[in-house]
mmCIF file of C-alpha atoms and ligand atoms in Angstrom:
data_model
loop_
_atom_site.group_PDB
_atom_site.id
_atom_site.type_symbol
_atom_site.label_atom_id
_atom_site.label_comp_id
_atom_site.label_asym_id
_atom_site.label_seq_id
_atom_site.Cartn_x
_atom_site.Cartn_y
_atom_site.Cartn_z
ATOM 1 C CA MET A 1 16.268 30.663 32.890
ATOM 2 C CA ASP A 2 18.473 27.781 34.298
ATOM 3 C CA ASP A 3 22.166 27.422 34.913
ATOM 4 C CA ALA A 4 22.952 25.466 31.656
ATOM 5 C CA GLN A 5 20.912 27.832 29.530
ATOM 6 C CA ILE A 6 23.463 30.666 30.310
ATOM 7 C CA TYR A 7 26.341 28.995 28.345
ATOM 8 C CA ALA A 8 23.856 28.196 25.534
ATOM 9 C CA THR A 9 22.929 31.716 25.409
ATOM 10 C CA ILE A 10 26.071 33.701 25.751
ATOM 11 C CA GLY A 11 28.785 30.940 24.819
ATOM 12 C CA GLU A 12 32.522 31.222 25.395
ATOM 13 C CA GLU A 13 32.587 34.699 23.996
ATOM 14 C CA GLY A 14 30.153 36.031 26.414
ATOM 15 C CA PHE A 15 32.011 34.825 29.470
ATOM 16 C CA GLN A 16 35.292 35.946 27.848
ATOM 17 C CA ARG A 17 33.981 39.496 27.429
ATOM 18 C CA LEU A 18 32.408 39.702 31.012
ATOM 19 C CA VAL A 19 35.588 38.347 32.786
ATOM 20 C CA GLY A 20 37.848 40.599 30.578
ATOM 21 C CA LEU A 21 35.825 43.609 31.591
ATOM 22 C CA PHE A 22 36.125 42.549 35.326
ATOM 23 C CA TYR A 23 39.857 42.167 35.261
ATOM 24 C CA ARG A 24 40.497 45.235 33.257
ATOM 25 C CA GLN A 25 39.545 47.140 36.588
ATOM 26 C CA VAL A 26 41.643 45.052 39.015
ATOM 27 C CA PRO A 27 45.086 46.256 38.679
ATOM 28 C CA THR A 28 44.293 49.992 39.478
ATOM 29 C CA ASP A 29 41.783 49.118 42.289
ATOM 30 C CA ASP A 30 43.056 50.150 45.662
ATOM 31 C CA ILE A 31 41.803 46.925 47.564
ATOM 32 C CA LEU A 32 41.752 44.281 44.914
ATOM 33 C CA GLY A 33 44.779 45.514 42.962
ATOM 34 C CA ARG A 34 47.248 44.159 45.698
ATOM 35 C CA MET A 35 45.400 41.032 46.253
ATOM 36 C CA TYR A 36 45.599 39.377 42.755
ATOM 37 C CA PRO A 37 48.852 38.072 41.258
ATOM 38 C CA LYS A 38 50.377 40.988 39.281
ATOM 39 C CA ASP A 39 52.446 38.591 37.128
ATOM 40 C CA ASP A 40 49.715 36.226 36.364
ATOM 41 C CA LEU A 41 46.511 38.281 35.827
ATOM 42 C CA ALA A 42 46.029 36.483 32.527
ATOM 43 C CA GLY A 43 46.033 33.281 34.343
ATOM 44 C CA ALA A 44 43.546 34.539 37.015
ATOM 45 C CA GLU A 45 41.397 35.749 34.234
ATOM 46 C CA GLN A 46 41.386 32.286 32.591
ATOM 47 C CA ARG A 47 40.647 30.482 35.897
ATOM 48 C CA LEU A 48 37.687 32.507 36.586
ATOM 49 C CA ARG A 49 36.325 32.256 32.931
ATOM 50 C CA ASP A 50 36.812 28.509 32.854
ATOM 51 C CA PHE A 51 35.165 28.105 36.191
ATOM 52 C CA LEU A 52 32.102 30.105 34.969
ATOM 53 C CA VAL A 53 31.913 28.338 31.581
ATOM 54 C CA GLY A 54 31.792 24.939 33.401
ATOM 55 C CA ARG A 55 29.461 26.011 36.123
ATOM 56 C CA PHE A 56 26.880 27.311 33.564
ATOM 57 C CA GLY A 57 26.778 24.346 31.025
ATOM 58 C CA GLY A 58 29.872 24.762 29.065
ATOM 59 C CA PRO A 59 33.030 22.574 28.760
ATOM 60 C CA GLN A 60 34.419 21.334 32.070
ATOM 61 C CA ARG A 61 37.986 22.791 31.562
ATOM 62 C CA TYR A 62 38.284 24.176 35.073
ATOM 63 C CA ILE A 63 37.556 20.939 36.750
ATOM 64 C CA GLU A 64 39.867 19.144 34.440
ATOM 65 C CA GLU A 65 42.688 21.501 35.028
ATOM 66 C CA ARG A 66 42.174 22.647 38.760
ATOM 67 C CA GLY A 67 39.912 19.818 40.204
ATOM 68 C CA HIS A 68 36.844 20.313 42.464
ATOM 69 C CA PRO A 69 36.430 24.221 42.704
ATOM 70 C CA ARG A 70 36.265 24.347 46.637
ATOM 71 C CA LEU A 71 36.014 28.132 46.320
ATOM 72 C CA ARG A 72 36.053 28.964 50.039
ATOM 73 C CA MET A 73 39.185 26.936 50.544
ATOM 74 C CA ARG A 74 40.857 28.579 47.611
ATOM 75 C CA HIS A 75 40.037 32.005 48.792
ATOM 76 C CA ALA A 76 41.433 31.280 52.402
ATOM 77 C CA PRO A 77 44.854 32.862 51.759
ATOM 78 C CA PHE A 78 43.124 36.315 50.818
ATOM 79 C CA ALA A 79 41.785 38.501 53.537
ATOM 80 C CA ILE A 80 38.248 39.045 52.239
ATOM 81 C CA ASP A 81 36.386 41.358 54.609
ATOM 82 C CA PRO A 82 32.947 42.791 53.888
ATOM 83 C CA GLU A 83 34.595 45.843 52.250
ATOM 84 C CA ALA A 84 36.724 43.597 49.796
ATOM 85 C CA ARG A 85 33.574 41.587 49.088
ATOM 86 C CA ASP A 86 31.655 44.808 48.274
ATOM 87 C CA ARG A 87 34.383 45.991 46.027
ATOM 88 C CA TRP A 88 34.558 42.769 44.108
ATOM 89 C CA MET A 89 30.849 42.957 43.489
ATOM 90 C CA GLU A 90 31.049 46.435 42.458
ATOM 91 C CA LEU A 91 33.631 45.671 39.815
ATOM 92 C CA MET A 92 31.686 42.717 38.690
ATOM 93 C CA SER A 93 28.505 44.644 38.550
ATOM 94 C CA HIS A 94 30.187 47.323 36.357
ATOM 95 C CA ALA A 95 31.522 44.575 34.111
ATOM 96 C CA LEU A 96 27.956 43.204 33.862
ATOM 97 C CA ASP A 97 26.686 46.522 32.979
ATOM 98 C CA GLU A 98 29.330 47.000 30.305
ATOM 99 C CA ALA A 99 29.164 43.534 28.689
ATOM 100 C CA GLN A 100 25.650 44.099 27.276
ATOM 101 C CA LEU A 101 24.524 40.357 27.782
ATOM 102 C CA PRO A 102 20.884 39.695 27.509
ATOM 103 C CA ALA A 103 18.983 41.257 30.304
ATOM 104 C CA ASP A 104 17.853 37.988 31.847
ATOM 105 C CA VAL A 105 21.168 36.659 31.734
ATOM 106 C CA THR A 106 22.782 39.685 33.343
ATOM 107 C CA GLU A 107 20.267 39.690 36.161
ATOM 108 C CA PHE A 108 20.732 35.896 36.944
ATOM 109 C CA LEU A 109 24.573 36.307 36.940
ATOM 110 C CA ARG A 110 24.371 39.323 39.149
ATOM 111 C CA GLU A 111 22.325 37.337 41.753
ATOM 112 C CA PHE A 112 24.745 34.402 41.406
ATOM 113 C CA PHE A 113 27.827 36.533 42.027
ATOM 114 C CA ASP A 114 26.176 38.415 44.900
ATOM 115 C CA GLY A 115 25.589 35.206 46.740
ATOM 116 C CA VAL A 116 28.821 33.581 46.203
ATOM 117 C CA ALA A 117 30.809 36.695 46.910
ATOM 118 C CA THR A 118 29.058 36.802 50.435
ATOM 119 C CA MET A 119 30.178 33.202 50.948
ATOM 120 C CA MET A 120 33.864 34.176 50.350
ATOM 121 C CA ILE A 121 33.967 36.500 53.355
ATOM 122 C CA ASN A 122 36.531 35.116 55.751
ATOM 123 C CA ARG A 123 37.427 38.102 57.950
ATOM 124 C CA ALA A 124 35.345 40.285 60.076
HETATM 125 C C1 HEM B 201 34.181 38.212 47.437
HETATM 126 C C2 HEM B 201 35.179 38.897 46.844
HETATM 127 C C3 HEM B 201 36.418 38.136 45.962
HETATM 128 C C4 HEM B 201 37.713 38.267 46.112
HETATM 129 C C5 HEM B 201 38.396 39.341 46.899
HETATM 130 C C6 HEM B 201 38.381 37.339 45.329
HETATM 131 C C7 HEM B 201 39.640 37.374 45.078
HETATM 132 C C8 HEM B 201 40.351 36.255 44.528
HETATM 133 C C9 HEM B 201 41.740 36.151 44.327
HETATM 134 C C10 HEM B 201 42.707 37.156 44.880
HETATM 135 C C11 HEM B 201 41.975 35.110 43.524
HETATM 136 C C12 HEM B 201 43.312 34.539 42.990
HETATM 137 C C13 HEM B 201 43.562 34.866 41.569
HETATM 138 C C14 HEM B 201 44.075 33.688 40.860
HETATM 139 O O1 HEM B 201 45.384 33.612 40.850
HETATM 140 O O2 HEM B 201 43.359 32.844 40.268
HETATM 141 C C15 HEM B 201 40.758 34.337 43.261
HETATM 142 C C16 HEM B 201 40.593 33.347 42.530
HETATM 143 C C17 HEM B 201 39.397 32.784 42.098
HETATM 144 N N1 HEM B 201 38.065 33.238 42.373
HETATM 145 FE FE1 HEM B 201 37.728 34.922 43.678
HETATM 146 N N2 HEM B 201 37.310 36.513 44.788
HETATM 147 C C18 HEM B 201 36.096 36.942 45.249
HETATM 148 C C19 HEM B 201 34.929 36.385 44.802
HETATM 149 C C20 HEM B 201 34.858 35.327 43.992
HETATM 150 C C21 HEM B 201 33.485 35.011 43.498
HETATM 151 C C22 HEM B 201 32.223 35.610 43.764
HETATM 152 C C23 HEM B 201 33.808 33.855 42.561
HETATM 153 C C24 HEM B 201 32.839 33.006 41.700
HETATM 154 C C25 HEM B 201 31.527 33.297 41.423
HETATM 155 C C26 HEM B 201 35.126 33.702 42.473
HETATM 156 C C27 HEM B 201 35.865 32.787 41.791
HETATM 157 C C28 HEM B 201 37.222 32.538 41.667
HETATM 158 C C29 HEM B 201 37.903 31.441 41.017
HETATM 159 C C30 HEM B 201 37.232 30.395 40.192
HETATM 160 C C31 HEM B 201 39.290 31.609 41.334
HETATM 161 C C32 HEM B 201 40.403 30.630 40.763
HETATM 162 C C33 HEM B 201 40.622 29.592 41.974
HETATM 163 C C34 HEM B 201 41.724 28.675 41.543
HETATM 164 O O3 HEM B 201 41.519 27.739 40.800
HETATM 165 O O4 HEM B 201 42.829 28.841 42.131
HETATM 166 N N3 HEM B 201 35.837 34.656 43.391
HETATM 167 N N4 HEM B 201 39.779 35.233 43.917
#
């Protein structure tokens, strides 16, 4: 399984389902709920979805609209300590369980998220 195969396998719909399941958990989460923009959760959902679609072989909407991802820089305004990182991963892992994507895709994405989430830690 390589990156571009993911979009070819699950398409727009798969990423929409996954990211929707992730964001559904955010508002009531005691750590992440206050970090994400309450009045623009739909926008945040779209940004993550478009980023993933482009990253895994689909249309490059994210880069067209937002430019180079620079994810570490874009996360700098948020205090992401290991606890927040683990919580993000917990919610995403739960979303991956629920989304019922093909097993190899699920495992590939789980490892991808796990690695990137660790890179986003910017507080001890
Ligand atoms: C480690 C824990 C993480 C926390 C606490 C976190 C938190 C946030 C927050 C609060 C936002 C702002 C929401 C918005 O308005 O767009 C955001 C944006 C974003 N996050 Fe994360 N995030 C984490 C990990 C990740 C990971 C692992 C990825 C990718 C695999 C990711 C991708 C993105 C993207 C693409 C955006 C939109 C950036 C933009 O264009 O402004 N984040 N994140």
